[in-house]
């Protein structure tokens, strides 16, 4: 199938899942995950009308950003952010999905202050409480959210989850529901809206949208398999 056709098929899946959940498809942003795919592939998808792309590695993203500087692309950062790469990420990514420690938040705050920008961010939550995994434990999320909200150059917009990989897409549903419940609790506690829920990938887009995803991160089902 053509790139165009695969993009259309993913968009249709979003529309269908929204229909099932009684949601407006305009409330779901498709982030096309272009990690391990060259700038040419990003340009080809941009030509199909896709505007928002997600990257997982700063050093891979920067040359693509440079090559496609005039393409009107909005870039999102969805990978694990090392503190020594934070200065390259701040101000370049429209949204950093993966803040998971006060230390990282503080580093981003310092870089954003130095650059005189306000950096939109999400907190990544390890809802399954898996050891060795990125994301703050759900029990520590309130503390982290309060710290981030206190940082003047960070704009906390919501939460992100990358659930454990499971064969059955529906098996991820409890993790998505848990993220939504946590978001609602944090919004109440902080007294501010946290509108963004970044959840759902190629294999589990439907349950994510049904549980309230506002951003789905789709790589494989658009670009095909990655060759790392
Ligand atoms: C690679 C990646 C994706 C895309 O996954 P696919 O299964 O290829 O759609 C989404 N989110 C994150 C955090 C990723 O690292």
Short mmCIF file of C-alpha atoms and ligand atoms in Angstrom, two decimals:
data_model
loop_
_atom_site.label_atom_id
_atom_site.label_comp_id
_atom_site.label_asym_id
_atom_site.label_seq_id
_atom_site.Cartn_x
_atom_site.Cartn_y
_atom_site.Cartn_z
CA UNK A 1 0.00 0.00 0.00
CA UNK A 2 1.15 3.57 -0.68
CA UNK A 3 2.23 5.91 2.11
CA UNK A 4 -0.85 7.95 1.35
CA UNK A 5 -3.03 4.85 1.71
CA UNK A 6 -1.45 3.80 4.99
CA UNK A 7 -1.89 7.31 6.41
CA UNK A 8 -5.53 7.32 5.31
CA UNK A 9 -6.08 3.93 6.92
CA UNK A 10 -4.67 5.14 10.27
CA UNK A 11 -6.83 8.25 10.09
CA UNK A 12 -9.87 6.06 9.42
CA UNK A 13 -9.06 3.92 12.45
CA UNK A 14 -9.00 7.08 14.59
CA UNK A 15 -12.33 8.22 13.18
CA UNK A 16 -13.89 4.81 13.77
CA UNK A 17 -12.61 4.60 17.36
CA UNK A 18 -13.91 8.12 18.00
CA UNK A 19 -17.29 7.08 16.60
CA UNK A 20 -17.42 4.16 18.99
CA UNK A 21 -16.54 6.39 21.94
CA UNK A 22 -18.76 9.30 20.95
CA UNK A 23 -15.77 11.58 20.50
CA UNK A 24 -14.98 14.25 17.91
CA UNK A 25 -12.02 13.07 15.79
CA UNK A 26 -10.75 16.66 15.82
CA UNK A 27 -9.81 15.97 19.45
CA UNK A 28 -7.23 13.36 18.47
CA UNK A 29 -3.87 14.52 17.11
CA UNK A 30 -1.91 12.05 15.02
CA UNK A 31 1.81 12.13 15.78
CA UNK A 32 3.64 10.27 13.00
CA UNK A 33 6.63 8.57 14.61
CA UNK A 34 9.55 8.87 12.20
CA UNK A 35 12.41 7.43 14.27
CA UNK A 36 14.81 5.36 12.14
CA UNK A 37 13.16 6.68 8.98
CA UNK A 38 15.14 9.18 6.87
CA UNK A 39 14.25 12.80 6.19
CA UNK A 40 13.06 11.74 2.70
CA UNK A 41 10.37 9.53 4.26
CA UNK A 42 9.29 12.40 6.51
CA UNK A 43 9.14 14.73 3.49
CA UNK A 44 7.03 12.19 1.60
CA UNK A 45 4.53 11.94 4.44
CA UNK A 46 4.52 15.72 4.84
CA UNK A 47 3.54 15.89 1.17
CA UNK A 48 0.54 13.68 2.06
CA UNK A 49 -0.60 16.40 4.47
CA UNK A 50 0.81 15.06 7.76
CA UNK A 51 2.26 17.93 9.81
CA UNK A 52 3.19 16.52 13.24
CA UNK A 53 6.11 14.11 13.64
CA UNK A 54 7.57 12.40 16.69
CA UNK A 55 11.23 11.54 17.22
CA UNK A 56 12.86 9.47 19.97
CA UNK A 57 16.53 10.48 19.71
CA UNK A 58 17.74 14.07 19.76
CA UNK A 59 20.86 13.30 17.72
CA UNK A 60 18.74 11.64 15.02
CA UNK A 61 16.11 14.37 15.02
CA UNK A 62 18.36 17.41 14.69
CA UNK A 63 19.63 16.72 11.12
CA UNK A 64 16.09 15.89 9.98
CA UNK A 65 14.84 19.13 11.48
CA UNK A 66 17.56 21.01 9.68
CA UNK A 67 16.90 19.27 6.35
CA UNK A 68 13.17 19.96 6.64
CA UNK A 69 13.35 23.40 8.25
CA UNK A 70 11.05 24.94 5.64
CA UNK A 71 8.50 22.12 5.53
CA UNK A 72 6.17 23.53 8.19
CA UNK A 73 6.59 20.50 10.44
CA UNK A 74 5.78 20.46 14.15
CA UNK A 75 8.17 18.11 15.94
CA UNK A 76 7.44 16.24 19.16
CA UNK A 77 9.99 14.49 21.36
CA UNK A 78 8.79 11.06 22.55
CA UNK A 79 12.00 9.28 23.63
CA UNK A 80 14.04 9.10 26.77
CA UNK A 81 15.70 12.49 27.15
CA UNK A 82 19.23 12.49 28.50
CA UNK A 83 20.05 15.57 30.53
CA UNK A 84 23.04 16.41 28.34
CA UNK A 85 20.71 16.56 25.31
CA UNK A 86 18.13 18.77 27.00
CA UNK A 87 19.61 21.97 25.66
CA UNK A 88 19.14 20.76 22.08
CA UNK A 89 15.54 19.76 22.70
CA UNK A 90 14.27 22.90 24.41
CA UNK A 91 12.60 25.30 22.00
CA UNK A 92 12.92 22.90 19.06
CA UNK A 93 10.18 20.46 19.98
CA UNK A 94 6.62 21.75 20.23
CA UNK A 95 5.99 19.17 22.93
CA UNK A 96 8.33 17.00 25.01
CA UNK A 97 6.26 13.95 26.06
CA UNK A 98 8.74 12.31 28.40
CA UNK A 99 9.54 14.31 31.54
CA UNK A 100 9.88 11.72 34.30
CA UNK A 101 12.00 13.25 37.05
CA UNK A 102 12.37 16.51 38.94
CA UNK A 103 16.00 16.52 37.90
CA UNK A 104 15.17 16.40 34.19
CA UNK A 105 12.44 19.00 34.65
CA UNK A 106 14.89 21.30 36.39
CA UNK A 107 17.42 20.89 33.59
CA UNK A 108 14.74 21.71 30.99
CA UNK A 109 13.59 24.68 33.06
CA UNK A 110 17.13 26.08 33.20
CA UNK A 111 17.64 25.67 29.44
CA UNK A 112 14.23 27.17 28.68
CA UNK A 113 14.94 30.13 30.95
CA UNK A 114 18.32 30.70 29.28
CA UNK A 115 16.65 30.57 25.84
CA UNK A 116 13.75 32.78 26.98
CA UNK A 117 11.15 30.25 25.87
CA UNK A 118 8.31 28.41 27.55
CA UNK A 119 8.60 24.70 26.78
CA UNK A 120 5.39 22.63 26.63
CA UNK A 121 5.88 19.24 28.35
CA UNK A 122 4.07 16.08 29.40
CA UNK A 123 4.91 13.84 32.33
CA UNK A 124 5.55 10.22 31.34
CA UNK A 125 3.99 7.84 33.84
CA UNK A 126 5.06 4.24 34.36
CA UNK A 127 1.54 3.10 35.22
CA UNK A 128 2.47 -0.58 35.19
CA UNK A 129 5.22 0.16 37.73
CA UNK A 130 7.68 -1.89 35.70
CA UNK A 131 11.24 -1.71 37.00
CA UNK A 132 13.91 -0.35 34.61
CA UNK A 133 11.31 1.50 32.64
CA UNK A 134 11.08 5.18 31.76
CA UNK A 135 8.35 7.17 33.42
CA UNK A 136 7.61 8.30 36.95
CA UNK A 137 5.72 5.86 39.20
CA UNK A 138 2.05 6.84 39.46
CA UNK A 139 2.47 7.29 43.23
CA UNK A 140 5.19 9.91 42.64
CA UNK A 141 3.43 11.70 39.78
CA UNK A 142 1.65 14.27 42.00
CA UNK A 143 4.92 15.42 43.51
CA UNK A 144 6.55 15.71 40.08
CA UNK A 145 3.53 17.51 38.60
CA UNK A 146 3.59 20.06 41.42
CA UNK A 147 7.28 20.66 40.86
CA UNK A 148 6.83 21.12 37.09
CA UNK A 149 3.90 23.49 37.54
CA UNK A 150 6.17 25.58 39.76
CA UNK A 151 8.73 25.98 36.96
CA UNK A 152 7.95 29.20 35.11
CA UNK A 153 9.47 28.17 31.77
CA UNK A 154 7.74 24.79 31.57
CA UNK A 155 4.10 24.44 30.53
CA UNK A 156 2.66 21.17 31.83
CA UNK A 157 -0.05 20.07 29.39
CA UNK A 158 -0.77 16.52 30.47
CA UNK A 159 0.47 12.94 30.70
CA UNK A 160 1.99 10.26 28.49
CA UNK A 161 2.17 6.49 28.85
CA UNK A 162 4.02 3.72 27.02
CA UNK A 163 2.40 0.57 28.41
CA UNK A 164 4.19 -2.73 28.55
CA UNK A 165 4.13 -4.55 25.20
CA UNK A 166 1.39 -7.15 25.08
CA UNK A 167 0.05 -9.31 22.27
CA UNK A 168 -3.56 -8.38 22.81
CA UNK A 169 -4.14 -4.65 22.11
CA UNK A 170 -7.09 -4.65 24.51
CA UNK A 171 -4.71 -5.65 27.30
CA UNK A 172 -3.33 -2.10 27.26
CA UNK A 173 -6.74 -0.63 28.03
CA UNK A 174 -6.36 -0.64 31.86
CA UNK A 175 -3.11 1.31 31.53
CA UNK A 176 -4.82 3.91 29.33
CA UNK A 177 -7.76 4.17 31.70
CA UNK A 178 -5.35 4.51 34.63
CA UNK A 179 -3.58 7.40 32.91
CA UNK A 180 -6.89 9.20 32.37
CA UNK A 181 -7.94 8.70 36.00
CA UNK A 182 -4.54 9.96 37.19
CA UNK A 183 -4.81 12.98 34.89
CA UNK A 184 -8.24 13.85 36.27
CA UNK A 185 -6.96 13.58 39.84
CA UNK A 186 -3.89 15.71 39.11
CA UNK A 187 -5.96 18.37 37.35
CA UNK A 188 -8.19 18.63 40.41
CA UNK A 189 -5.25 18.70 42.78
CA UNK A 190 -3.38 21.35 40.78
CA UNK A 191 -6.49 23.36 39.98
CA UNK A 192 -5.64 23.55 36.29
CA UNK A 193 -6.58 21.75 33.12
CA UNK A 194 -4.24 19.02 31.87
CA UNK A 195 -5.81 18.51 28.47
CA UNK A 196 -3.27 16.20 26.82
CA UNK A 197 -3.25 12.40 27.09
CA UNK A 198 -0.51 10.95 24.85
CA UNK A 199 -1.26 7.24 24.52
CA UNK A 200 -1.76 4.64 21.82
CA UNK A 201 0.60 3.29 19.15
CA UNK A 202 0.14 1.20 16.00
CA UNK A 203 -1.03 -1.90 17.85
CA UNK A 204 -3.32 -0.31 20.41
CA UNK A 205 -4.62 2.90 18.90
CA UNK A 206 -8.30 1.93 19.32
CA UNK A 207 -8.44 1.26 23.08
CA UNK A 208 -6.31 4.39 23.64
CA UNK A 209 -8.73 6.61 21.71
CA UNK A 210 -11.69 4.98 23.44
CA UNK A 211 -10.08 5.78 26.80
CA UNK A 212 -9.52 9.43 25.90
CA UNK A 213 -6.19 9.78 24.05
CA UNK A 214 -5.69 13.25 22.60
CA UNK A 215 -2.37 12.31 20.94
CA UNK A 216 -1.67 8.92 19.36
CA UNK A 217 1.92 8.09 18.36
CA UNK A 218 1.95 5.93 15.25
CA UNK A 219 5.10 4.70 13.52
CA UNK A 220 4.93 1.21 12.02
CA UNK A 221 1.41 1.37 10.59
CA UNK A 222 2.33 4.51 8.63
CA UNK A 223 5.99 4.10 7.68
CA UNK A 224 6.27 0.31 7.78
CA UNK A 225 8.81 -1.61 9.86
CA UNK A 226 11.84 0.17 11.31
CA UNK A 227 15.37 -1.02 10.58
CA UNK A 228 17.40 0.13 13.55
C1 LIG B 1 8.47 4.00 18.52
C2 LIG B 1 7.46 4.61 19.42
C3 LIG B 1 6.12 4.72 19.00
C4 LIG B 1 5.59 4.17 17.69
O1 LIG B 1 5.36 2.80 17.80
P1 LIG B 1 4.70 1.96 16.61
O2 LIG B 1 4.34 0.69 17.26
O3 LIG B 1 5.73 1.82 15.56
O4 LIG B 1 3.50 2.71 16.14
C5 LIG B 1 5.23 5.36 19.87
N1 LIG B 1 5.64 5.85 21.06
C6 LIG B 1 6.90 5.76 21.48
C7 LIG B 1 7.26 6.31 22.80
C8 LIG B 1 7.84 5.12 20.68
O5 LIG B 1 9.10 5.03 21.13
#
